[in-house]
CSV table of C-alpha atoms and ligand atoms in Angstrom, one decimal:
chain,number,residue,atom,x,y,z
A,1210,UNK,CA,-3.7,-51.3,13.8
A,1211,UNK,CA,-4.2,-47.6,13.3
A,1212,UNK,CA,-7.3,-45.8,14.8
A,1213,UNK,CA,-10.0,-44.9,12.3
A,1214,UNK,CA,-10.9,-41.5,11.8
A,1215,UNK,CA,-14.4,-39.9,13.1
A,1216,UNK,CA,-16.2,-37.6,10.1
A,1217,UNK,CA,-18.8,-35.6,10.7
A,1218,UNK,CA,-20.6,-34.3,7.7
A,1219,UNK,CA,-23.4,-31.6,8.2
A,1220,UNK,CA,-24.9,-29.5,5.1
A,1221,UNK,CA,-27.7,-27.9,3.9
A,1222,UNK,CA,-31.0,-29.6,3.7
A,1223,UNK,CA,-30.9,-29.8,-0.2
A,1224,UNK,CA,-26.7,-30.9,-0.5
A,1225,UNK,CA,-27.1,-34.3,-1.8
A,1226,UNK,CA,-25.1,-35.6,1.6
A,1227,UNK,CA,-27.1,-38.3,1.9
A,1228,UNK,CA,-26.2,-39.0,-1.8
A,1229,UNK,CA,-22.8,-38.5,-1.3
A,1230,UNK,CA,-22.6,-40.7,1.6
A,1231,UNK,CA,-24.0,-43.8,0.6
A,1232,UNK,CA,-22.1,-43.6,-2.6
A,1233,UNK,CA,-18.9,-43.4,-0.1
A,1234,UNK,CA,-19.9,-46.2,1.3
A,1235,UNK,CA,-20.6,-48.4,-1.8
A,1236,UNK,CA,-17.2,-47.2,-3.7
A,1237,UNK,CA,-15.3,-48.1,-0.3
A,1238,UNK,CA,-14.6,-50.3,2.2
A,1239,UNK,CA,-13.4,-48.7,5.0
A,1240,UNK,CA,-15.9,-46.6,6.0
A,1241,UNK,CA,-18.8,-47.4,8.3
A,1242,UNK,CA,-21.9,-45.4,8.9
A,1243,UNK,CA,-23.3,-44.3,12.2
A,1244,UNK,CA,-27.1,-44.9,12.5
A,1245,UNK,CA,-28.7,-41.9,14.9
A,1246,UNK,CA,-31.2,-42.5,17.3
A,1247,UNK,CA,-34.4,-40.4,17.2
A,1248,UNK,CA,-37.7,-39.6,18.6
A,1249,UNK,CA,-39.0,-38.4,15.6
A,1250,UNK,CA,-41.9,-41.3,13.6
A,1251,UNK,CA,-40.4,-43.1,10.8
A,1252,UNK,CA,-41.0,-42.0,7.4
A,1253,UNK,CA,-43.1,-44.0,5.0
A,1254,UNK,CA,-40.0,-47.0,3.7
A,1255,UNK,CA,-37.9,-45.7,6.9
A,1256,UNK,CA,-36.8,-49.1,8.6
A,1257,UNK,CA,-35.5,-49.7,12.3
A,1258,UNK,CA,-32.3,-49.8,12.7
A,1259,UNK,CA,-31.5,-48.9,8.7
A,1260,UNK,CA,-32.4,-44.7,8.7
A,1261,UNK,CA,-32.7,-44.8,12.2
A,1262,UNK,CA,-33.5,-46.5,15.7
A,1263,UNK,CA,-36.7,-45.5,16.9
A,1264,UNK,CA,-37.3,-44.6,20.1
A,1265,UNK,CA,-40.0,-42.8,22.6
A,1266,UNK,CA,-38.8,-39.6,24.5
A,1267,UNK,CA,-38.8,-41.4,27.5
A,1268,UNK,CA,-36.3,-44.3,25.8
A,1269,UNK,CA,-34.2,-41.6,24.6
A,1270,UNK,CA,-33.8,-39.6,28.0
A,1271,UNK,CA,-33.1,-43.1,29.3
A,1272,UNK,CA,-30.2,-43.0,27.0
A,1273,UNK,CA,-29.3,-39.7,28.0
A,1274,UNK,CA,-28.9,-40.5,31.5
A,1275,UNK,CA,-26.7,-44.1,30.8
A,1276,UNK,CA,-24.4,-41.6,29.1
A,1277,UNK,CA,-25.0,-44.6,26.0
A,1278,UNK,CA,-25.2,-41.1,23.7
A,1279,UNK,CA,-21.9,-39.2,22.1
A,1280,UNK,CA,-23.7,-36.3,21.5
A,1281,UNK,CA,-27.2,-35.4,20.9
A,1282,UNK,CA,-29.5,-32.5,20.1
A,1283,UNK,CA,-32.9,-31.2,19.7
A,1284,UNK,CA,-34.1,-30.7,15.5
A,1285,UNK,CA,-37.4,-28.9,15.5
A,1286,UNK,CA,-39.7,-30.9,18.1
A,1287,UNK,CA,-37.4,-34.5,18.3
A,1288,UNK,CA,-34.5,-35.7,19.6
A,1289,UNK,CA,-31.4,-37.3,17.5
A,1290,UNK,CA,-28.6,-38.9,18.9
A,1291,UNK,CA,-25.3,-40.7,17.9
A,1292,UNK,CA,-25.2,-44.1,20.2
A,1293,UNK,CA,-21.4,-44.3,21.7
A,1294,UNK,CA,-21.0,-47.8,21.5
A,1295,UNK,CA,-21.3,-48.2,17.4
A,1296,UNK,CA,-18.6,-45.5,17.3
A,1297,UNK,CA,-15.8,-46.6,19.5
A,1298,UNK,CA,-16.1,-50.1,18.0
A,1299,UNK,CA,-15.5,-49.3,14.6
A,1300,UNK,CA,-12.8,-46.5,15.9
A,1301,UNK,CA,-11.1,-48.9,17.2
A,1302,UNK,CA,-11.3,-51.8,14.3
A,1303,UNK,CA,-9.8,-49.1,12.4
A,1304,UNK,CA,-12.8,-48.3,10.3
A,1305,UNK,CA,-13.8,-44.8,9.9
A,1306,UNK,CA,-17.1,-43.8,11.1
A,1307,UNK,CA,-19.2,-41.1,9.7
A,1308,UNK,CA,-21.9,-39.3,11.3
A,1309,UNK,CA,-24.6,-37.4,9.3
A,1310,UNK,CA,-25.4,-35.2,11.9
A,1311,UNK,CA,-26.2,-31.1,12.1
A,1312,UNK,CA,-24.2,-28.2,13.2
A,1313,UNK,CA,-25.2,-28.2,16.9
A,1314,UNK,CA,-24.5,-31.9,17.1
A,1315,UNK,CA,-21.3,-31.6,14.9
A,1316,UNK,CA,-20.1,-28.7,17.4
A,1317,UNK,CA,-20.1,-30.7,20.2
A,1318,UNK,CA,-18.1,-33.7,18.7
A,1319,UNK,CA,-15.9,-30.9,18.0
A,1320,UNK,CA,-15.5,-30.0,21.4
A,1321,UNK,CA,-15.4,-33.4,23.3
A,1322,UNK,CA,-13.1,-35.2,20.1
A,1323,UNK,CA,-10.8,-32.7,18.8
A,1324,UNK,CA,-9.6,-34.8,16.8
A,1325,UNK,CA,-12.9,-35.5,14.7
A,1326,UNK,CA,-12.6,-34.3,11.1
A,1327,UNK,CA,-15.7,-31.8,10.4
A,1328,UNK,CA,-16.9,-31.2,6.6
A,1329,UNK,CA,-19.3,-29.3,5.5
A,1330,UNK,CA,-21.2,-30.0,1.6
A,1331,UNK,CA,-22.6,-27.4,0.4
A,1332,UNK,CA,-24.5,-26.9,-3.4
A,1333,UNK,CA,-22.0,-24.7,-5.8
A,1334,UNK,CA,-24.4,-21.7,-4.8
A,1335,UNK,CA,-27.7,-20.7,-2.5
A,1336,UNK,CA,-29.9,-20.5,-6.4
A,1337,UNK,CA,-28.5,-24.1,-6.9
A,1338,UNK,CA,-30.1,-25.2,-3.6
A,1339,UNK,CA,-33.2,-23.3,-4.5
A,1340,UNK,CA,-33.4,-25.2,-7.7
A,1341,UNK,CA,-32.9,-28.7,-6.2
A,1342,UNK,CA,-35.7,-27.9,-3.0
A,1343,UNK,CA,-38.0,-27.0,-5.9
A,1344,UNK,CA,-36.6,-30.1,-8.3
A,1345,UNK,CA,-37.5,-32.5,-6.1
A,1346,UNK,CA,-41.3,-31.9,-6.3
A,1347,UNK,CA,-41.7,-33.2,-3.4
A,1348,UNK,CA,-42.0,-30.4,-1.0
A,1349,UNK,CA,-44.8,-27.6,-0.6
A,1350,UNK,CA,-43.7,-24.0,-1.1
A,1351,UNK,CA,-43.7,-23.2,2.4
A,1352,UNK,CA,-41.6,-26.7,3.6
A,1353,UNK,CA,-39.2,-25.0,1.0
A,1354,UNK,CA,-38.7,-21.5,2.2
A,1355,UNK,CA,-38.6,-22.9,5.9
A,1356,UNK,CA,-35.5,-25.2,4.4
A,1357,UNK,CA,-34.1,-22.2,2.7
A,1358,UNK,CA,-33.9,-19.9,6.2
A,1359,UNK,CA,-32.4,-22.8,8.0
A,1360,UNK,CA,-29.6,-22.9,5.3
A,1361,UNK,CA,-29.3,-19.5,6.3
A,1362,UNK,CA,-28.8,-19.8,9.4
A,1363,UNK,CA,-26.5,-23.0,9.4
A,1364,UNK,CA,-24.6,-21.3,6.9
A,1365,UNK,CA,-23.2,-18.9,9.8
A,1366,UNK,CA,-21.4,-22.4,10.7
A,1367,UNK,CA,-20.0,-23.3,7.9
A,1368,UNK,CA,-16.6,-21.4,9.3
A,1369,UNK,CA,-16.2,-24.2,12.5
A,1370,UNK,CA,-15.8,-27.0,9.8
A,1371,UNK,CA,-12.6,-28.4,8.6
A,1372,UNK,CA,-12.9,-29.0,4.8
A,1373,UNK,CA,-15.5,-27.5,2.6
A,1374,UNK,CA,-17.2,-29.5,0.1
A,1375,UNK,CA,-19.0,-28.5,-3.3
A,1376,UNK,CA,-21.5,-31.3,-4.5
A,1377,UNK,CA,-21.6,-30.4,-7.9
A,1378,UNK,CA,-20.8,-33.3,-9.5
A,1379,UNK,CA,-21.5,-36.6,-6.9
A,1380,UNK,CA,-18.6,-39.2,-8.4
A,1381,UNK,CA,-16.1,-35.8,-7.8
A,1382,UNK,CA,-17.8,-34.8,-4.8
A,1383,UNK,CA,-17.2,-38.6,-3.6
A,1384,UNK,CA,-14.0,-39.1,-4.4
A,1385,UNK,CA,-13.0,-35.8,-2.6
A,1386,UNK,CA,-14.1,-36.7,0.4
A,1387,UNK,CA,-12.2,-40.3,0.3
A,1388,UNK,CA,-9.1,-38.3,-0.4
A,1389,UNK,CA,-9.5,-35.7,1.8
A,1390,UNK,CA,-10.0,-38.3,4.8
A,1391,UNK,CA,-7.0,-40.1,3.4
A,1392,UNK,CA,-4.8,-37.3,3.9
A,1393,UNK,CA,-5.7,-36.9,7.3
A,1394,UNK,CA,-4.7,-40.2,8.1
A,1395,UNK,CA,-1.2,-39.1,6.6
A,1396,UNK,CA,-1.4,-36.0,9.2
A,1397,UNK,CA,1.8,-36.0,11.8
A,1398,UNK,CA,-0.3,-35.6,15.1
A,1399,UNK,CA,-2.2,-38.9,13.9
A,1400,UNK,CA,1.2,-41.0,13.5
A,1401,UNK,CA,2.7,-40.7,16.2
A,1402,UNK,CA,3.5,-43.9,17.7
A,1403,UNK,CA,4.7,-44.5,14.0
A,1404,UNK,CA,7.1,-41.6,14.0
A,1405,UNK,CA,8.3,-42.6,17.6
A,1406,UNK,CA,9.2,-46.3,16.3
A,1407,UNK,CA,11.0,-44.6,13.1
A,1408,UNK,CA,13.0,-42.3,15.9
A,1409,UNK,CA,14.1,-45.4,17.8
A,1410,UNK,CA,15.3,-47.2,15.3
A,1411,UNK,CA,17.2,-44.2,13.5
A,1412,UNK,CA,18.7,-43.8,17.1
A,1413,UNK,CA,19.9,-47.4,17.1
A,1414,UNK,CA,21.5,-47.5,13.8
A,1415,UNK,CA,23.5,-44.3,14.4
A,1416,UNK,CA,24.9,-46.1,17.6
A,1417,UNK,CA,26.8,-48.9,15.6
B,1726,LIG,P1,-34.2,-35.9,9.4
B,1726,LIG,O1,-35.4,-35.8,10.3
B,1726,LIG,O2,-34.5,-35.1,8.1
B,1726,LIG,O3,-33.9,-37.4,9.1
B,1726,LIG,O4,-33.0,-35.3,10.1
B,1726,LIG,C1,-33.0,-34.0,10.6
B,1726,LIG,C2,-31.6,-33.5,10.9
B,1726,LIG,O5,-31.1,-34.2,12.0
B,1726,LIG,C3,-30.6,-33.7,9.7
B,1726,LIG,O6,-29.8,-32.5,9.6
B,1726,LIG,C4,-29.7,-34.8,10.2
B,1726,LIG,O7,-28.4,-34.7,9.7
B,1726,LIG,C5,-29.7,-34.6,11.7
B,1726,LIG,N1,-29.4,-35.7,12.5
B,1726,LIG,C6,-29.6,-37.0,12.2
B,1726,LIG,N2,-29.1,-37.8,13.2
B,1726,LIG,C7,-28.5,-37.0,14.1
B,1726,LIG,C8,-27.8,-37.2,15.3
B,1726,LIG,O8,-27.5,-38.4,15.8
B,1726,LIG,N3,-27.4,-36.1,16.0
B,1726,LIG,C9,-27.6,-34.9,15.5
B,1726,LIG,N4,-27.1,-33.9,16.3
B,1726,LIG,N5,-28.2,-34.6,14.4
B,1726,LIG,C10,-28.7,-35.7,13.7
């Protein structure tokens, strides 16, 4: 069976990932969807185990310590972490698992699993993002402009990624990603046991 593939997907605050993600996950089968631990209090509608598992600081240092976390990282004033066990699971029944995770979380996937695929979404340009904050109505001026600088300063990461993504239209944005993942699967350095067979027997055949 071959090995699914890990994607992480970071982007601004504002990039309809989210969006993009669970419409992934609805048009296909194959993908599975890692659910982050954090410290920070659920959200009003935010269920256990659905957004996120809950936990207390002292719960998640626990975790920290069993080495039960692939990588974690510290957003504002809570912790959010990616449990290992989920991951390798679904790796290994060939699924492939995305993480919605940010850039200091996505760099160290990068660094201990060099063969994770990193993409970034990002709005068509910085006055689209500006225009969806202020769409959504949801959020004060000042929640806004503190969303804006951190685009600003994730956007110095953008470069680390893999594939870049423009959510202009969702369905195309979708559909990009699913073939973008595909393709990787088609890469040489992820076929090798399959090339190695195809070697062998083209070595056997030229013996007769
Ligand atoms: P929020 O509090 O809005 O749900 O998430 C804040 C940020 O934390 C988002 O950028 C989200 O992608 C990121 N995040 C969620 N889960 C994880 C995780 O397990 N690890 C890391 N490094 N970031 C995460």
């Amino acid at each position: 069976m071959s090995k699914g593939i890990l994607v992480v997907v970071s982007g601004f605050s504002g990039a309809g990932k989210g969006t993009v993600i669970h419409r992934l996950l609805e048009k296909y089968d194959e993908y599975a969807l890692s659910v982050s631990v954090t410290t920070r209090q659920p959200r009003p509608g935010e269920q256990e185990g659905r957004e996120y598992f809950f936990r207390t600081r002292e719960e998640f240092e626990k975790l920290i310590r069993e080495d039960a976390l692939i990588e974690y990282a510290q957003y504002v004033d809570n912790y959010y972490g990616t449990p290992r066990s989920y991951v390798e699971e679904h790796l290994h029944a060939g699924r492939n698992v995305i993480l919605e995770i940010e850039i200091q979380g996505a760099m160290k996937i990068k660094k201990k699993i060099p063969e994770a695929l990193l993409i970034f979404v990002t709005p068509p340009s910085v006055e689209e993002l500006e225009k969806r904050l202020t769409g959504r109505g949801t959020e004060t001026p000042e929640v806004i402009a503190g969303r804006l600088e951190r685009a600003g300063e994730e956007a110095k990461g953008m470069e680390q990624y893999d594939y870049i993504l423009v959510n202009d239209e969702v369905e195309d944005c979708v559909d990009s990603l699913h073939e973008i993942i595909a393709s990787e699967h088609k890469r040489v350095s992820r076929n090798r046991d399959f090339i190695s067979e195809i070697q062998r027997q083209a070595r056997i055949l030229k013996k007769d």
